[in-house]
Amino acid sequence: MFEQQDLIDKILSKCLGDVSGGVNLRLIAAGNINQGIFVGTSSGRFFLKINFEPSADIFLREAEGLRLLKSNTSLTVPEVIAFGREQDQNFLLMEWVESGRNADLYWENLGEGLAELHMATQKQFGLQEDNYIASLPQINSIQEDWRGFFISNRLEPLVGKAFYKGMIDAPFLRKFQSIYPKLQGIFPKEKPALIHGDLWSGNVMTDAMGKPALIDPAVYFGHREMDIAFSKLFGGFSERFYNRYDEVFPLEPGFEEREAIYNLYPLLVHLLLFGTSYLPPIEKTVKYLVG
């Protein structure tokens, strides 16, 4: 019997109805946060995510993010089937995206699809609801100004949490906060863009047709350079991706000088989730800004 078989049976019965024709289960991923399970039934194939997070709305917010992506880009995004909570565990049931090999224009398609996503806009930065990046709460309170949004909703909550958890000391907290005035005039003035929010290679896959697919979003309307910077943080994508993106939706000059500033946010996320090995690149960027 598959581990947690009773729980899975209840979830599938609730979401799919009668599955008496037989269910094939296969563990796909067992990470720090989520357990991922392939579900094969007579009515279709699905991907089930389960976690023990106390936040009962974590998969509600992910489902909303997936639907927002799906309605604003031609890239493959899995269809949400159902989500909820069963036996004190959260679950999210999605369509199964069969993996394939990259098609010839895979990276160009990804660049075009991300540019298409970033062209979706609204008047202000943020989102109607707060959500999550991995298991960390992500504050999306609406603001008119990107710099203010970035400081108050992205940097300050996480650096404060890092101090509270003893990962940084008081002098470094003050030094970090001293960069805020120096961000004035750094960021190009652009309309808020719908961004994936957690764009690294682990959250981009290849579907059965060889086309790119987006998963595990942390969406909000932010500065589009956040996605581009994050995509380069852990090895980056093919240069063909960046070239095609820039052909469709050119970045403002000087992005390379802003890249490390944007990546303070995902580095703080990783610091809080995985420990102080992620502190040195944060310290390096702060030192560059304040000396």
Coordinates of C-alpha atoms in Angstrom, one line a residue:
M1 CA 0.0 0.0 0.0
F2 CA 1.2 3.5 -0.9
E3 CA 2.2 5.6 2.1
Q4 CA -0.8 7.8 3.3
Q5 CA -3.1 5.6 1.1
D6 CA -6.2 6.4 3.2
L7 CA -5.6 10.1 2.9
I8 CA -5.0 9.9 -0.8
D9 CA -8.1 7.8 -1.3
K10 CA -10.2 10.4 0.5
I11 CA -8.8 13.3 -1.5
L12 CA -9.3 11.5 -4.8
S13 CA -12.8 10.5 -3.9
K14 CA -13.6 14.1 -2.9
C15 CA -12.1 15.5 -6.1
L16 CA -12.8 12.9 -8.8
G17 CA -15.7 10.9 -7.5
D18 CA -15.7 7.1 -8.0
V19 CA -12.2 5.8 -8.8
S20 CA -13.1 2.2 -8.2
G21 CA -11.6 1.3 -11.6
G22 CA -8.2 1.4 -10.0
V23 CA -5.6 4.1 -9.2
N24 CA -1.9 4.0 -10.0
L25 CA 0.2 6.1 -7.6
R26 CA 3.9 7.0 -8.0
L27 CA 5.9 9.2 -5.7
I28 CA 7.5 11.9 -7.9
A29 CA 9.0 14.3 -5.3
A30 CA 9.5 14.4 -1.6
G31 CA 11.0 17.8 -0.8
N32 CA 11.3 20.0 2.3
I33 CA 7.8 21.3 1.9
N34 CA 5.7 19.3 -0.5
Q35 CA 5.2 15.7 -1.5
G36 CA 4.4 15.2 -5.2
I37 CA 2.5 12.1 -6.4
F38 CA 1.5 10.9 -9.9
V39 CA -2.1 9.7 -9.9
G40 CA -3.2 7.6 -12.8
T41 CA -6.9 6.7 -13.0
S42 CA -9.4 5.5 -15.7
S43 CA -10.6 9.1 -16.0
G44 CA -7.2 10.7 -16.5
R45 CA -3.7 11.4 -15.1
F46 CA -3.1 14.0 -12.4
F47 CA -0.4 15.4 -10.2
L48 CA -1.2 15.6 -6.5
K49 CA 0.7 17.9 -4.1
I50 CA 0.4 17.4 -0.3
N51 CA 2.0 19.2 2.6
F52 CA 1.7 19.6 6.3
E53 CA 2.0 23.4 6.3
P54 CA -0.2 25.0 9.0
S55 CA -1.3 27.7 6.5
A56 CA -4.6 26.3 5.2
D57 CA -4.7 28.7 2.2
I58 CA -1.3 27.9 0.8
F59 CA -2.6 25.8 -2.1
L60 CA -5.6 28.1 -2.6
R61 CA -3.0 30.9 -3.4
E62 CA -1.0 28.6 -5.6
A63 CA -4.1 27.6 -7.5
E64 CA -5.0 31.3 -8.0
G65 CA -1.4 31.9 -9.2
L66 CA -1.6 29.1 -11.7
R67 CA -4.9 30.3 -13.1
L68 CA -3.6 33.8 -13.4
L69 CA -0.6 32.6 -15.3
K70 CA -2.7 30.4 -17.6
S71 CA -4.9 33.3 -18.6
N72 CA -2.0 35.6 -19.4
T73 CA 0.5 33.5 -21.3
S74 CA 0.5 31.0 -24.1
L75 CA 3.1 28.9 -22.2
T76 CA 1.9 25.5 -20.9
V77 CA 0.5 25.9 -17.3
P78 CA -1.2 22.9 -15.6
E79 CA -4.9 23.1 -15.1
V80 CA -6.1 23.2 -11.5
I81 CA -8.6 20.4 -10.7
A82 CA -9.2 20.9 -7.0
F83 CA -7.5 22.0 -3.8
G84 CA -8.4 21.9 -0.1
R85 CA -7.5 20.4 3.2
E86 CA -8.0 16.8 4.4
Q87 CA -6.9 15.3 7.8
D88 CA -4.9 18.4 8.6
Q89 CA -3.0 18.3 5.4
N90 CA -3.2 20.6 2.4
F91 CA -3.7 19.2 -1.1
L92 CA -3.6 20.5 -4.7
L93 CA -4.7 18.3 -7.6
M94 CA -3.7 19.4 -11.1
E95 CA -3.6 18.0 -14.6
W96 CA -0.5 15.8 -15.2
V97 CA 2.0 17.5 -17.6
E98 CA 3.9 14.8 -19.4
S99 CA 7.6 15.5 -19.7
G100 CA 9.4 15.6 -23.0
R101 CA 12.6 16.7 -24.6
N102 CA 13.2 20.4 -25.5
A103 CA 11.9 21.3 -29.0
D104 CA 14.2 23.2 -31.3
L105 CA 12.8 26.6 -30.3
Y106 CA 12.2 25.8 -26.7
W107 CA 14.2 28.7 -25.3
E108 CA 12.8 31.2 -27.8
N109 CA 9.3 30.0 -26.9
L110 CA 10.1 30.5 -23.2
G111 CA 11.4 34.0 -23.9
E112 CA 8.3 35.0 -25.9
G113 CA 5.9 33.4 -23.4
L114 CA 7.5 35.2 -20.4
A115 CA 7.5 38.6 -22.3
E116 CA 3.8 37.9 -23.1
L117 CA 3.2 37.3 -19.4
H118 CA 5.0 40.5 -18.4
M119 CA 2.9 42.6 -20.8
A120 CA -0.2 41.8 -18.5
T121 CA -0.5 44.9 -16.3
Q122 CA -2.6 46.8 -13.7
K123 CA -2.4 50.3 -12.3
Q124 CA -0.5 49.4 -9.1
F125 CA 2.1 47.1 -7.8
G126 CA 1.0 44.1 -5.7
L127 CA -2.0 41.8 -5.7
Q128 CA -5.4 41.6 -4.2
E129 CA -4.3 38.8 -1.9
D130 CA -1.1 37.9 -0.1
N131 CA 0.3 34.6 -1.1
Y132 CA 3.5 32.5 -0.6
I133 CA 6.9 32.0 -2.0
A134 CA 7.7 28.4 -1.2
S135 CA 6.3 28.2 2.4
L136 CA 7.1 31.8 3.4
P137 CA 4.2 34.3 3.4
Q138 CA 4.6 36.9 0.6
I139 CA 3.0 40.3 1.3
N140 CA 1.4 41.9 -1.7
S141 CA -0.2 45.0 -0.3
I142 CA -0.9 47.5 -3.1
Q143 CA 1.5 50.4 -3.7
E144 CA 1.9 53.0 -6.4
D145 CA 5.7 53.0 -6.4
W146 CA 8.0 49.9 -7.1
R147 CA 10.8 51.0 -4.8
G148 CA 8.4 51.4 -1.9
F149 CA 6.8 48.1 -2.6
F150 CA 10.2 46.3 -2.9
I151 CA 11.4 47.7 0.4
S152 CA 8.3 47.3 2.5
N153 CA 6.8 44.1 1.1
R154 CA 9.9 42.2 0.0
L155 CA 13.1 43.2 1.8
E156 CA 12.0 44.5 5.2
P157 CA 9.8 41.6 6.3
L158 CA 12.4 39.0 5.5
V159 CA 15.5 40.8 6.8
G160 CA 13.5 41.4 10.0
K161 CA 12.6 37.7 10.2
A162 CA 16.3 36.8 9.7
F163 CA 17.3 39.0 12.6
Y164 CA 14.5 37.6 14.8
K165 CA 15.7 34.1 14.0
G166 CA 19.3 35.0 14.9
M167 CA 20.6 34.6 11.3
I168 CA 21.9 38.2 11.2
D169 CA 23.0 40.5 14.0
A170 CA 21.8 44.0 14.8
P171 CA 24.7 45.9 13.1
F172 CA 24.1 44.0 9.9
L173 CA 20.4 44.6 10.1
R174 CA 21.1 48.4 10.4
K175 CA 23.6 48.2 7.5
F176 CA 21.0 46.3 5.4
Q177 CA 18.3 48.9 6.1
S178 CA 20.8 51.7 5.2
I179 CA 20.6 50.6 1.6
Y180 CA 16.9 51.7 1.3
P181 CA 17.6 55.4 0.5
K182 CA 20.2 54.4 -2.0
L183 CA 17.6 52.6 -4.1
Q184 CA 16.0 55.9 -5.0
G185 CA 16.3 56.3 -8.8
I186 CA 17.8 52.8 -9.3
F187 CA 14.8 51.1 -10.9
P188 CA 13.5 52.0 -14.3
K189 CA 10.0 53.4 -14.2
E190 CA 7.7 50.8 -15.8
K191 CA 4.1 49.7 -15.5
P192 CA 3.5 46.9 -13.1
A193 CA 4.0 43.5 -14.8
L194 CA 2.5 40.2 -13.9
I195 CA 5.5 38.1 -12.9
H196 CA 5.9 34.4 -12.1
G197 CA 7.7 35.4 -8.9
D198 CA 9.8 32.2 -8.4
L199 CA 11.4 31.8 -11.8
W200 CA 14.3 29.4 -11.7
S201 CA 15.0 26.2 -13.6
G202 CA 13.3 24.0 -11.1
N203 CA 10.0 25.8 -11.9
V204 CA 10.2 25.5 -15.6
M205 CA 9.7 22.1 -17.3
T206 CA 9.3 20.7 -20.8
D207 CA 5.9 19.3 -21.8
A208 CA 5.2 16.3 -24.1
M209 CA 5.4 18.5 -27.2
G210 CA 8.8 19.9 -26.2
K211 CA 7.4 23.3 -25.2
P212 CA 8.1 25.1 -21.9
A213 CA 5.7 24.9 -19.0
L214 CA 5.5 27.0 -15.9
I215 CA 4.8 25.6 -12.4
D216 CA 5.0 26.6 -8.7
P217 CA 4.3 30.4 -9.1
A218 CA 4.5 33.1 -6.5
V219 CA 2.7 35.7 -8.6
Y220 CA 2.1 39.4 -8.2
F221 CA 2.3 42.5 -10.3
G222 CA 5.8 43.7 -9.8
H223 CA 8.8 44.9 -11.7
R224 CA 9.5 42.4 -14.6
E225 CA 13.2 42.6 -14.0
M226 CA 12.6 40.6 -10.8
D227 CA 11.8 37.5 -12.9
I228 CA 14.8 38.0 -15.2
A229 CA 17.2 38.5 -12.3
F230 CA 15.8 35.5 -10.4
S231 CA 16.2 33.3 -13.5
K232 CA 20.0 34.0 -13.5
L233 CA 20.5 33.4 -9.7
F234 CA 21.1 29.6 -9.8
G235 CA 22.9 29.0 -13.1
G236 CA 20.5 30.8 -15.5
F237 CA 18.8 29.8 -18.7
S238 CA 20.1 29.6 -22.2
E239 CA 21.3 32.8 -23.8
R240 CA 18.7 32.1 -26.5
F241 CA 16.0 32.7 -23.9
Y242 CA 17.4 36.1 -22.8
N243 CA 18.0 37.2 -26.4
R244 CA 14.5 36.4 -27.5
Y245 CA 12.9 38.0 -24.5
D246 CA 14.9 41.2 -25.2
E247 CA 13.8 41.2 -28.8
V248 CA 10.1 41.0 -27.8
F249 CA 10.2 43.2 -24.7
P250 CA 13.6 44.9 -24.4
L251 CA 15.0 45.6 -20.9
E252 CA 16.1 49.1 -20.0
P253 CA 19.9 49.7 -20.1
G254 CA 21.9 48.9 -17.0
F255 CA 20.0 45.8 -15.9
E256 CA 23.2 44.0 -15.0
E257 CA 23.9 46.7 -12.3
R258 CA 20.4 46.1 -10.8
E259 CA 20.4 42.3 -11.0
A260 CA 22.0 41.7 -7.6
I261 CA 19.6 44.2 -5.9
Y262 CA 16.5 42.3 -7.2
N263 CA 18.1 39.0 -6.0
L264 CA 18.3 40.2 -2.4
Y265 CA 14.7 39.0 -2.1
P266 CA 15.2 35.4 -3.3
L267 CA 18.4 35.1 -1.4
L268 CA 16.6 36.2 1.8
V269 CA 14.0 33.6 1.1
H270 CA 16.7 30.9 0.8
L271 CA 18.5 32.2 3.9
L272 CA 15.3 31.7 5.9
L273 CA 14.5 28.4 4.4
F274 CA 17.9 26.7 4.1
G275 CA 20.3 28.6 6.4
T276 CA 23.3 31.0 6.5
S277 CA 25.2 29.6 3.5
Y278 CA 23.0 32.1 1.5
L279 CA 24.2 35.1 3.6
P280 CA 27.5 35.9 1.9
P281 CA 26.0 37.0 -1.4
I282 CA 23.6 39.2 0.5
E283 CA 26.5 40.8 2.4
K284 CA 28.3 41.3 -0.8
T285 CA 25.5 43.2 -2.4
V286 CA 24.9 45.3 0.7
K287 CA 28.7 46.1 0.9
Y288 CA 28.6 47.2 -2.8
L289 CA 25.7 49.6 -2.1
V290 CA 26.9 51.1 1.2
G291 CA 30.6 50.4 1.3

